[in-house]
Short mmCIF file of N, CA, C and O in Angstrom, two decimals:
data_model
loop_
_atom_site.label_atom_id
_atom_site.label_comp_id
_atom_site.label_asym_id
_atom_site.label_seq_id
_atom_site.Cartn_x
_atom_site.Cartn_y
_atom_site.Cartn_z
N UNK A 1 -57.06 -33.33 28.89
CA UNK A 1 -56.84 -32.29 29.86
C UNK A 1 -55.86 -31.27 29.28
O UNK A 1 -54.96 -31.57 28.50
N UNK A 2 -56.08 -30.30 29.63
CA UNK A 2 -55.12 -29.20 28.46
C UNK A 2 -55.02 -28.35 30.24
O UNK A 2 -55.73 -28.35 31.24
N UNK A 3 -53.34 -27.53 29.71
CA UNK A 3 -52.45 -27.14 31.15
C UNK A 3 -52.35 -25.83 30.01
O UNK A 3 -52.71 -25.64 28.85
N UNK A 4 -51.64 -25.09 31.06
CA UNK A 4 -51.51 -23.54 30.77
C UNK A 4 -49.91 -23.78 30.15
O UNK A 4 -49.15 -24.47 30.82
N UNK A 5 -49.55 -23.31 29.14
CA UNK A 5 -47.89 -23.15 28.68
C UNK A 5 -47.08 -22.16 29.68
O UNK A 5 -45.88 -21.95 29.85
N UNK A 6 -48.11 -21.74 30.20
CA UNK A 6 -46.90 -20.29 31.13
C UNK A 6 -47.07 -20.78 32.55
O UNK A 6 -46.94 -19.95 33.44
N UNK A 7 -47.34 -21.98 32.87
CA UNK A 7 -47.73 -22.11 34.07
C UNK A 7 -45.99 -22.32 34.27
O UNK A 7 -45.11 -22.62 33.46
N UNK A 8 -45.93 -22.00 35.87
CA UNK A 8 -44.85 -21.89 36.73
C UNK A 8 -44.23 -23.82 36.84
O UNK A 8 -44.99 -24.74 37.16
N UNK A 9 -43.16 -23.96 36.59
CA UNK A 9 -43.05 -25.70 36.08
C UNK A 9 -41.94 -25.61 37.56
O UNK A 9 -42.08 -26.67 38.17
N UNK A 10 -41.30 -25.03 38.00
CA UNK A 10 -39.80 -25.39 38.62
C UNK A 10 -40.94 -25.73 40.03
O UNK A 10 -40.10 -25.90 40.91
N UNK A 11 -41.86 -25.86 40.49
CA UNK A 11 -42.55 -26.56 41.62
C UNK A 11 -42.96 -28.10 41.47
O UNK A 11 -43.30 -28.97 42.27
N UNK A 12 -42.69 -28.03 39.64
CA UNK A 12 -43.32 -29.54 39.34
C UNK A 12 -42.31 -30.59 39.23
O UNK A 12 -41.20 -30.33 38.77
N UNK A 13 -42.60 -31.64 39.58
CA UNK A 13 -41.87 -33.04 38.71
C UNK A 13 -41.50 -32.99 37.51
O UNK A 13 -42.02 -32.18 36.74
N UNK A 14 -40.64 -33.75 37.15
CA UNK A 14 -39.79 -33.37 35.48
C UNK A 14 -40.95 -33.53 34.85
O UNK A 14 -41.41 -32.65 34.12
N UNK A 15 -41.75 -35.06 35.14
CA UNK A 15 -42.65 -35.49 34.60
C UNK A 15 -43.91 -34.89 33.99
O UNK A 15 -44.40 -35.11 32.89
N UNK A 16 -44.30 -34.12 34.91
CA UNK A 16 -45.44 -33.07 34.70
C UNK A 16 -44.69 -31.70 34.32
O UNK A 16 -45.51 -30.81 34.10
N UNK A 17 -43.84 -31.44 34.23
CA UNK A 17 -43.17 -30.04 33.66
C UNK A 17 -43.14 -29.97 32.36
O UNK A 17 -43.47 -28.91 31.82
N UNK A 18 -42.69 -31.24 31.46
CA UNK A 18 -42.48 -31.93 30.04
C UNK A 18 -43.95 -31.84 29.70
O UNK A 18 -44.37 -31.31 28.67
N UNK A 19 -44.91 -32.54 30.87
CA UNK A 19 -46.10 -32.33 30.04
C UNK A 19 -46.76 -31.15 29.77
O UNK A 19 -47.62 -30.87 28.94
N UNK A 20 -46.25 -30.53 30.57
CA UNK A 20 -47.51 -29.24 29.76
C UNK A 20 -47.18 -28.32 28.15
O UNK A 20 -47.70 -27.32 27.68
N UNK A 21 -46.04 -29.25 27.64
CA UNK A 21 -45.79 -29.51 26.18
C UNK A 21 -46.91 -29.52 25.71
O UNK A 21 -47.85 -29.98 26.36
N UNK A 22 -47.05 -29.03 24.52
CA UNK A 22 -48.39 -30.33 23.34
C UNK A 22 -47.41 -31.25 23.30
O UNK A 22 -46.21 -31.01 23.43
N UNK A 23 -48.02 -32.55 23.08
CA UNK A 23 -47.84 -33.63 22.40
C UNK A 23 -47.07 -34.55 23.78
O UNK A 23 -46.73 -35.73 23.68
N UNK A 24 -46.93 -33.88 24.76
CA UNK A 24 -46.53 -34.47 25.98
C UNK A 24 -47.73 -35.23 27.33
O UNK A 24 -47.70 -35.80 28.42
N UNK A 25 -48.61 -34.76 26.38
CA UNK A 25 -49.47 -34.93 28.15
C UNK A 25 -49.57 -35.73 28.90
O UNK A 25 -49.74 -35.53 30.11
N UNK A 26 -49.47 -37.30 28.10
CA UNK A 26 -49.59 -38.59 28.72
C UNK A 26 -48.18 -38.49 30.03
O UNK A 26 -48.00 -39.29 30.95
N UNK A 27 -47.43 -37.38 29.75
CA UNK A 27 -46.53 -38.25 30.91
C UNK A 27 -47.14 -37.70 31.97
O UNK A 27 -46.70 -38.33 32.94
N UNK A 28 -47.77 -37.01 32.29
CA UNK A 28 -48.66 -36.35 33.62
C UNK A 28 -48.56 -37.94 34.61
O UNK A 28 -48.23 -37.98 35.79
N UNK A 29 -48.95 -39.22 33.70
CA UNK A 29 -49.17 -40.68 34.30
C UNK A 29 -47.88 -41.25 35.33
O UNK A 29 -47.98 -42.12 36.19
N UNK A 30 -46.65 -40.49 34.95
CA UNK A 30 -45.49 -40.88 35.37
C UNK A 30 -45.15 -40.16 36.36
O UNK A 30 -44.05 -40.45 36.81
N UNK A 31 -45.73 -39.23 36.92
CA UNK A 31 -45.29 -38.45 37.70
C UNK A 31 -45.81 -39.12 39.02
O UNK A 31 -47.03 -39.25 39.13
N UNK A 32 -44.98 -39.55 40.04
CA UNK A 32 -44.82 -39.98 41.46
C UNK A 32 -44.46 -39.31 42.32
O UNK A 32 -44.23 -39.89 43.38
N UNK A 33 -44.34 -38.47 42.30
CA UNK A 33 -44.53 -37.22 43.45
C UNK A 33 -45.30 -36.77 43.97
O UNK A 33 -45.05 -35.59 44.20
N UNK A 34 -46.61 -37.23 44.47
CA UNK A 34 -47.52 -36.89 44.86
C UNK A 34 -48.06 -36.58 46.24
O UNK A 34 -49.17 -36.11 46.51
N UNK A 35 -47.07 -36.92 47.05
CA UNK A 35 -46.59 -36.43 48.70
C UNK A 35 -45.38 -36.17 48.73
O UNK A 35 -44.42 -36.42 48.00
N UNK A 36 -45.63 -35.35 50.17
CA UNK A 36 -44.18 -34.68 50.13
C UNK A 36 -43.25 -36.05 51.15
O UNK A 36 -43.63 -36.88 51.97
N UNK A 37 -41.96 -35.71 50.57
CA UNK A 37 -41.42 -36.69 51.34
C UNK A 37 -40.35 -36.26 52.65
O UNK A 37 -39.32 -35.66 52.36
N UNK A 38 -40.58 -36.53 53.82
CA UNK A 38 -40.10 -36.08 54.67
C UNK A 38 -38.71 -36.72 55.08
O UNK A 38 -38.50 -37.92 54.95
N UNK A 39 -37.81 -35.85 55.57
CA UNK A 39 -36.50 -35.89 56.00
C UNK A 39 -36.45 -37.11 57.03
O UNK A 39 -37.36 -36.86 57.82
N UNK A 40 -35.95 -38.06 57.32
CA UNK A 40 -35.86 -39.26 58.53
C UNK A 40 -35.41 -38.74 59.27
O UNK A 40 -34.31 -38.20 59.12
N UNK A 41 -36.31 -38.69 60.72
CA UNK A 41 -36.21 -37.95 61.69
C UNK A 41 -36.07 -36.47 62.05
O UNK A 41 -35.84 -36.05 63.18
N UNK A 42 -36.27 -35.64 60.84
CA UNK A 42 -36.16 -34.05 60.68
C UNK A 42 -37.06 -33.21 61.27
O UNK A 42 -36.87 -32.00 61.15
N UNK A 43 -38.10 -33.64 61.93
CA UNK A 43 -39.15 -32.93 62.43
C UNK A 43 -39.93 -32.27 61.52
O UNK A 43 -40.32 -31.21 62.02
N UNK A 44 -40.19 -32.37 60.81
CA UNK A 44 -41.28 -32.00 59.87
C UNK A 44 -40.83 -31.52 58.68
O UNK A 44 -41.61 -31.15 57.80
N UNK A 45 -38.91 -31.47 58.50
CA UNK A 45 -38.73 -31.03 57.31
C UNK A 45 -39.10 -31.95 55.96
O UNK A 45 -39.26 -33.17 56.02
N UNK A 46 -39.18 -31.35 55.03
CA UNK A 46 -39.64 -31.93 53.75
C UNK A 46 -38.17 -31.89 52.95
O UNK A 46 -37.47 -30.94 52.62
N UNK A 47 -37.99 -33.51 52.75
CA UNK A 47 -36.83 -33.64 51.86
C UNK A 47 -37.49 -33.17 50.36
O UNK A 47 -37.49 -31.99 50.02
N UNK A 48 -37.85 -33.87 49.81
CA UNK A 48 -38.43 -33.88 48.67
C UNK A 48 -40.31 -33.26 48.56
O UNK A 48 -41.22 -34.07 48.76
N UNK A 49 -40.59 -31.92 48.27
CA UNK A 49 -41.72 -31.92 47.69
C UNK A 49 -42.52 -32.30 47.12
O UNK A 49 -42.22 -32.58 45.96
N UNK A 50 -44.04 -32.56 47.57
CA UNK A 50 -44.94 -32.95 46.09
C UNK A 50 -44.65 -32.36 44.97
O UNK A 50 -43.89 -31.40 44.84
N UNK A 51 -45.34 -32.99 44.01
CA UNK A 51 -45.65 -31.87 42.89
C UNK A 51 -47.01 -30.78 43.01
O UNK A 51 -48.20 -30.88 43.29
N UNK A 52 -46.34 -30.01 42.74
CA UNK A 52 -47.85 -28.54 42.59
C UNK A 52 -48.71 -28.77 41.09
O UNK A 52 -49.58 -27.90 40.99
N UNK A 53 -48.68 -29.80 39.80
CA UNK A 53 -49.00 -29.72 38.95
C UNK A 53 -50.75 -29.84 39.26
O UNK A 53 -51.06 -30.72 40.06
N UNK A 54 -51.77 -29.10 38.73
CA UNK A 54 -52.66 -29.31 38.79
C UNK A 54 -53.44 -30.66 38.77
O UNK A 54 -54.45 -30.94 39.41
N UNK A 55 -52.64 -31.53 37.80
CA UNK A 55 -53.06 -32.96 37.16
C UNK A 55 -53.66 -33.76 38.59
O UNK A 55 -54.76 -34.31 38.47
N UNK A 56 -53.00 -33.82 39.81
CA UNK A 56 -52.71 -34.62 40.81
C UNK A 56 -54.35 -34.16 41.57
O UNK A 56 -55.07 -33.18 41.37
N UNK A 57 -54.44 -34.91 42.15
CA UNK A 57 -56.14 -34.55 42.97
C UNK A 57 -56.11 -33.74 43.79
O UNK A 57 -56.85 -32.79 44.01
N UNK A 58 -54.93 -34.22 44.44
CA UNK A 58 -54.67 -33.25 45.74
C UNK A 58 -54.70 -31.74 45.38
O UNK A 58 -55.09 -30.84 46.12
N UNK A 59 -54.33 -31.65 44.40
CA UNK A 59 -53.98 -30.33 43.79
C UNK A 59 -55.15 -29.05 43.14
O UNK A 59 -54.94 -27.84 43.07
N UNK A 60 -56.47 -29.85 42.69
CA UNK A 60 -57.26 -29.62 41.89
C UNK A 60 -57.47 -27.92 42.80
O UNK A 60 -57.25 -27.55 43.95
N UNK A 61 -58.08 -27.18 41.43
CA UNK A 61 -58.32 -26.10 42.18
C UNK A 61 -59.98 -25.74 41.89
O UNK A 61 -60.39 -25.85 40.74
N UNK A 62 -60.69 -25.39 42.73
CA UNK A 62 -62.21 -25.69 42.98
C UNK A 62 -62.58 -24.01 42.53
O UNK A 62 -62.03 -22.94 42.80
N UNK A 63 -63.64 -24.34 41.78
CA UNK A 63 -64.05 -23.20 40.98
C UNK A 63 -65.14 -22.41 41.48
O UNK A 63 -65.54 -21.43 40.85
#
């Protein structure tokens, strides 16, 4: 799977940010951010974000 070098990284997980390196890609595998994680009891705030990296399914963008 090959990622864009200029893609926008500060939305992503460290994990997937490192990868869109060459020679990085395998860590795309490490990245666990894949829902957003919500605040306990916040009403819908989001403590922690998914990741936006394309890699993730949720994410895919349909052509």
């Amino acid at each position: 799977m090959t990622y864009s070098t200029t893609a926008d990284t500060s939305t992503m997980s460290a994990e997937c940010a490192v990868a869109q390196r060459p020679e990085h890609e395998g860590l795309h595998r490490g990245c666990r951010l894949t829902e957003d994680i919500p605040l306990p009891g916040g009403a819908g705030i989001v403590l922690v974000p998914r990741c936006t990296c394309p890699c993730h399914p949720r994410n895919k963008v349909k052509a």
